[in-house]
Every structure is written in C-alpha cells, then in structure tokens.
XYZ file of C-alpha atoms in Angstrom:
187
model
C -31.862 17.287 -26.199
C -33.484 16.563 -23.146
C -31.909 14.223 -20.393
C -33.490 12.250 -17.643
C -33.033 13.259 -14.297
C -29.656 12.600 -12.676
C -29.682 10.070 -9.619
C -28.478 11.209 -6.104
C -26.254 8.231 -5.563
C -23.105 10.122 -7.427
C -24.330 13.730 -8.378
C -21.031 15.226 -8.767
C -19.535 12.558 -11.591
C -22.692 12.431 -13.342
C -22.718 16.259 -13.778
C -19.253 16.131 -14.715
C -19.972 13.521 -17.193
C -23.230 15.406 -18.081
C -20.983 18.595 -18.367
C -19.369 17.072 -21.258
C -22.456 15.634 -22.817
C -23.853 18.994 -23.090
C -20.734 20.661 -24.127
C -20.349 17.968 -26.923
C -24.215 18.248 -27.638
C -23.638 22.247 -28.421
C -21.142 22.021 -30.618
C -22.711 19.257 -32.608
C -25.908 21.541 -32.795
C -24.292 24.787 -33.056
C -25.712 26.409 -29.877
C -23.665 28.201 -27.350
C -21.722 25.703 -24.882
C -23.209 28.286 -21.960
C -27.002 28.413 -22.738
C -26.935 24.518 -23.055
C -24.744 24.035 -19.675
C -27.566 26.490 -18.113
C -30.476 25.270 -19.585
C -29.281 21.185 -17.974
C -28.926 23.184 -15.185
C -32.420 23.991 -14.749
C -33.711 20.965 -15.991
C -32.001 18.381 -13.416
C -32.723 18.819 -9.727
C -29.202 17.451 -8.828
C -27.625 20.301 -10.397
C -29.488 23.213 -8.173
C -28.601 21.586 -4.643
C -24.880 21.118 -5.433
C -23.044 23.668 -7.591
C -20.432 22.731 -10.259
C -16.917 22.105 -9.475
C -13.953 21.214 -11.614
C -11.480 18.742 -9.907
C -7.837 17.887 -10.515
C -6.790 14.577 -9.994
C -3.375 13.260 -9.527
C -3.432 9.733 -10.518
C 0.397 9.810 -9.471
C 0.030 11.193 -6.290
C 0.888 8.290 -3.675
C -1.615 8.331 -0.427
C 0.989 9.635 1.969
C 1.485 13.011 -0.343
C -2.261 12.980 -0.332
C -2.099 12.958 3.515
C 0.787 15.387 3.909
C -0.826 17.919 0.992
C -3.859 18.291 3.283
C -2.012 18.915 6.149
C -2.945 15.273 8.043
C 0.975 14.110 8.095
C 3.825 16.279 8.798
C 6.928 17.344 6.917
C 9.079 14.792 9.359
C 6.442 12.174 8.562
C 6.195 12.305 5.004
C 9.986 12.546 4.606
C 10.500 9.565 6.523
C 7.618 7.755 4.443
C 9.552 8.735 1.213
C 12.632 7.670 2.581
C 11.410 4.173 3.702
C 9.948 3.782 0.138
C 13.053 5.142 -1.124
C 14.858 2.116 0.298
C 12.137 -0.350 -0.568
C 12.224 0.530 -4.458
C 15.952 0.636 -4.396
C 16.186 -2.590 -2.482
C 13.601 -3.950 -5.453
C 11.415 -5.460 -3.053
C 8.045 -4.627 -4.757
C 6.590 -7.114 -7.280
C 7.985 -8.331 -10.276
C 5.590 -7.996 -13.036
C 7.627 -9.985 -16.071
C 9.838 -13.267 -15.416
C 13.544 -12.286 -14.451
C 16.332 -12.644 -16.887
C 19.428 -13.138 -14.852
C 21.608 -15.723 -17.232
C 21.207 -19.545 -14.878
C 24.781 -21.138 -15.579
C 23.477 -24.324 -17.597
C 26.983 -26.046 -18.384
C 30.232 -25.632 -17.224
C 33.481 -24.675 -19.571
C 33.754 -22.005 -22.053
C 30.380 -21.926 -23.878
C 28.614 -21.748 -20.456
C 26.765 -18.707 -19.557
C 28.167 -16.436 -16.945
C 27.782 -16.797 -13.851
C 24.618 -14.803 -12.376
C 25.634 -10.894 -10.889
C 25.508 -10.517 -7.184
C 23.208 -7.544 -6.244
C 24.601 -4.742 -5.887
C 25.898 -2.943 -2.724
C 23.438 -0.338 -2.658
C 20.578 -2.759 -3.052
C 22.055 -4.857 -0.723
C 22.654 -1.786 1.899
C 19.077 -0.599 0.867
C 17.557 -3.647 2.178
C 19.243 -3.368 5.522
C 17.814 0.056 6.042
C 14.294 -0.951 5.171
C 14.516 -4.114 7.219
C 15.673 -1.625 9.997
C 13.249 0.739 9.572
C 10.308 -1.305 9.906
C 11.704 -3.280 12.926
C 11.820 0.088 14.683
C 8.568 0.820 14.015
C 7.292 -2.635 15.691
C 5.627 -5.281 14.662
C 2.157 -4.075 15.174
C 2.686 -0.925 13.207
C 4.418 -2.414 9.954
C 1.790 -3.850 8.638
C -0.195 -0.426 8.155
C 3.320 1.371 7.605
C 3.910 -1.379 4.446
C 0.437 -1.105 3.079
C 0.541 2.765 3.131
C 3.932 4.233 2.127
C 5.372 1.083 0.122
C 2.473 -0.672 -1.625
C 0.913 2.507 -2.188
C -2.734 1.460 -0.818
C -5.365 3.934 0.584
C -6.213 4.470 4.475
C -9.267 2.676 3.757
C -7.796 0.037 1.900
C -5.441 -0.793 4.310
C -7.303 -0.708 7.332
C -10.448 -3.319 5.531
C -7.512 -5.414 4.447
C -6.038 -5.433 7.965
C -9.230 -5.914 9.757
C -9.636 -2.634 11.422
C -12.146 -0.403 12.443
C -12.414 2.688 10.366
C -10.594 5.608 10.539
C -8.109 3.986 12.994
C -5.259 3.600 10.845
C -4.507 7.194 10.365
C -3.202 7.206 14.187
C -1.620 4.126 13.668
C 0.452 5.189 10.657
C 1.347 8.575 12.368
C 3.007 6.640 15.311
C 4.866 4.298 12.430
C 6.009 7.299 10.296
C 7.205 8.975 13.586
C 9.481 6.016 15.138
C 10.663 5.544 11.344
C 11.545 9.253 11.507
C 13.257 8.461 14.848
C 15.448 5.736 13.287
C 16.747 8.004 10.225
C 17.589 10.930 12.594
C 15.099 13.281 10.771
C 15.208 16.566 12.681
C-alpha cells in the first residue's frame, strides 16, 4: 500500500505512527512485518535522514524527576522538591475536583447533623511546613518553585505563564529547591 510522503514538521511521531500502520498493514496482507517496515523505509525521505527510535514515556513522571533523571537537578534538590510536595498534598492544598462533603450543621438538637471535623494535626502541621518552606525560598522564587514541584507544570510552561524569558527558570528553580533544601536540613 503505498503512502504519501511524510512531512518534516514532526518526522519522528509520524514514523512512529507510520510504524504501526505498516505493521498493521502486514498482518492484514500476510507479508512479513520486516519487508513492509523496510520497503516504507525506502519509500519516504523522512525515514533515511533520521533513523528509527522506540521511546518510553512516563506519563507519571512529574517534571522535577524528569530534571533530576537527566542529571539537571541534584539528589538534595529533588528530595527537597518531593518533600515540599509531600507537604502540599498532605496539607490538601491542590484543587478540589468534586464538591466537598463535610456534614454543614443545619439544625440544632438531636436530629442535627454533627458538627463538621477539624483537620487533622498532620494536615494542619503539613501546612505550616509548606507555608515555611516557600517563605524561605522568597517571594520571587515561589512562584516558579509552586508551578514546578507542586502543580506539576513543565519548565516551559511555567516560565510562558510567568512571563519569562526562556530557559531562565531552570536557574531560578535550582536556587528555590536549594534554600528549600536549606530549610529542611537536607545534608
């Protein structure tokens, strides 16, 4: 089956996705997965400048581990990160993505409801830390620290949304994670 020839905007999706076209293509047609892969190959110009790769994507992988598995943050810097989001989850500051439930008290006497649950003392101590935290990283650096480690945003992301120039907010968040290191005594 021939194809038409792939466009150089994205080569490398389009020959994964083309990869999978042929593969499906051959076993609907009974030829060999590898002659079809090789004869796309020669067919689409895309395919002889760039050579085929297969890629493994974390979709769970938050953009600090992505910084510290290449070796752009440090051990001390991404355990400080994790700790800081560590007390933000447990201090439930992120979002709320249904209505909340807590029983409101409507009448007083025996059929009322009870009365709503104070939060608990490790949420509550969780939320001091965090507060903390980003106070000793300053005011100018929380907003990149935030976007990065808590909200779970990309470099890029975070730096359009903030207004900055580009690739500036790596150095930024490196000074951040290292006073937040500072502040929970990481050696």
């Amino acid at each position: 089956m021939p194809h038409a020839p792939l466009p150089d905007a994205r080569p490398n999706r389009l020959l994964v996705e083309r990869s999978i076209c042929d593969a499906s293509h051959a076993l609907a047609t009974g030829q060999s997965a590898r002659a079809e892969s090789a004869a796309s190959a020669a067919r689409t110009p895309a395919a002889r400048r760039a050579p085929r790769r297969s890629v493994t994507v974390n979709l769970a992988e938050s953009p600090l581990g992505w910084l510290h598995a290449r070796g752009l943050v440090s051990t001390r810097q991404f355990d400080a990160g994790e700790r800081l989001r560590a007390d933000w989850t447990m201090a439930q500051l992120g979002p709320r993505v249904t209505m909340r439930w807590d029983p409101s008290p409507v009448a007083r006497g025996r059929r009322a409801a009870d009365a709503p649950l104070d939060p608990t003392l490790a949420g509550i101590a969780a939320k001091r830390r965090f507060d903390a935290a980003i106070a000793a990283a300053g005011t100018g650096l929380a907003d990149i620290l935030w976007r990065v480690v808590c909200d779970g945003s990309g470099l890029e992301a975070a730096e359009g949304a903030l207004g900055w120039p580009k690739r500036s907010g790596k150095l930024v968040l490196l000074m951040a994670l290292d006073r937040v290191a500072d502040y929970y005594r990481l050696p």
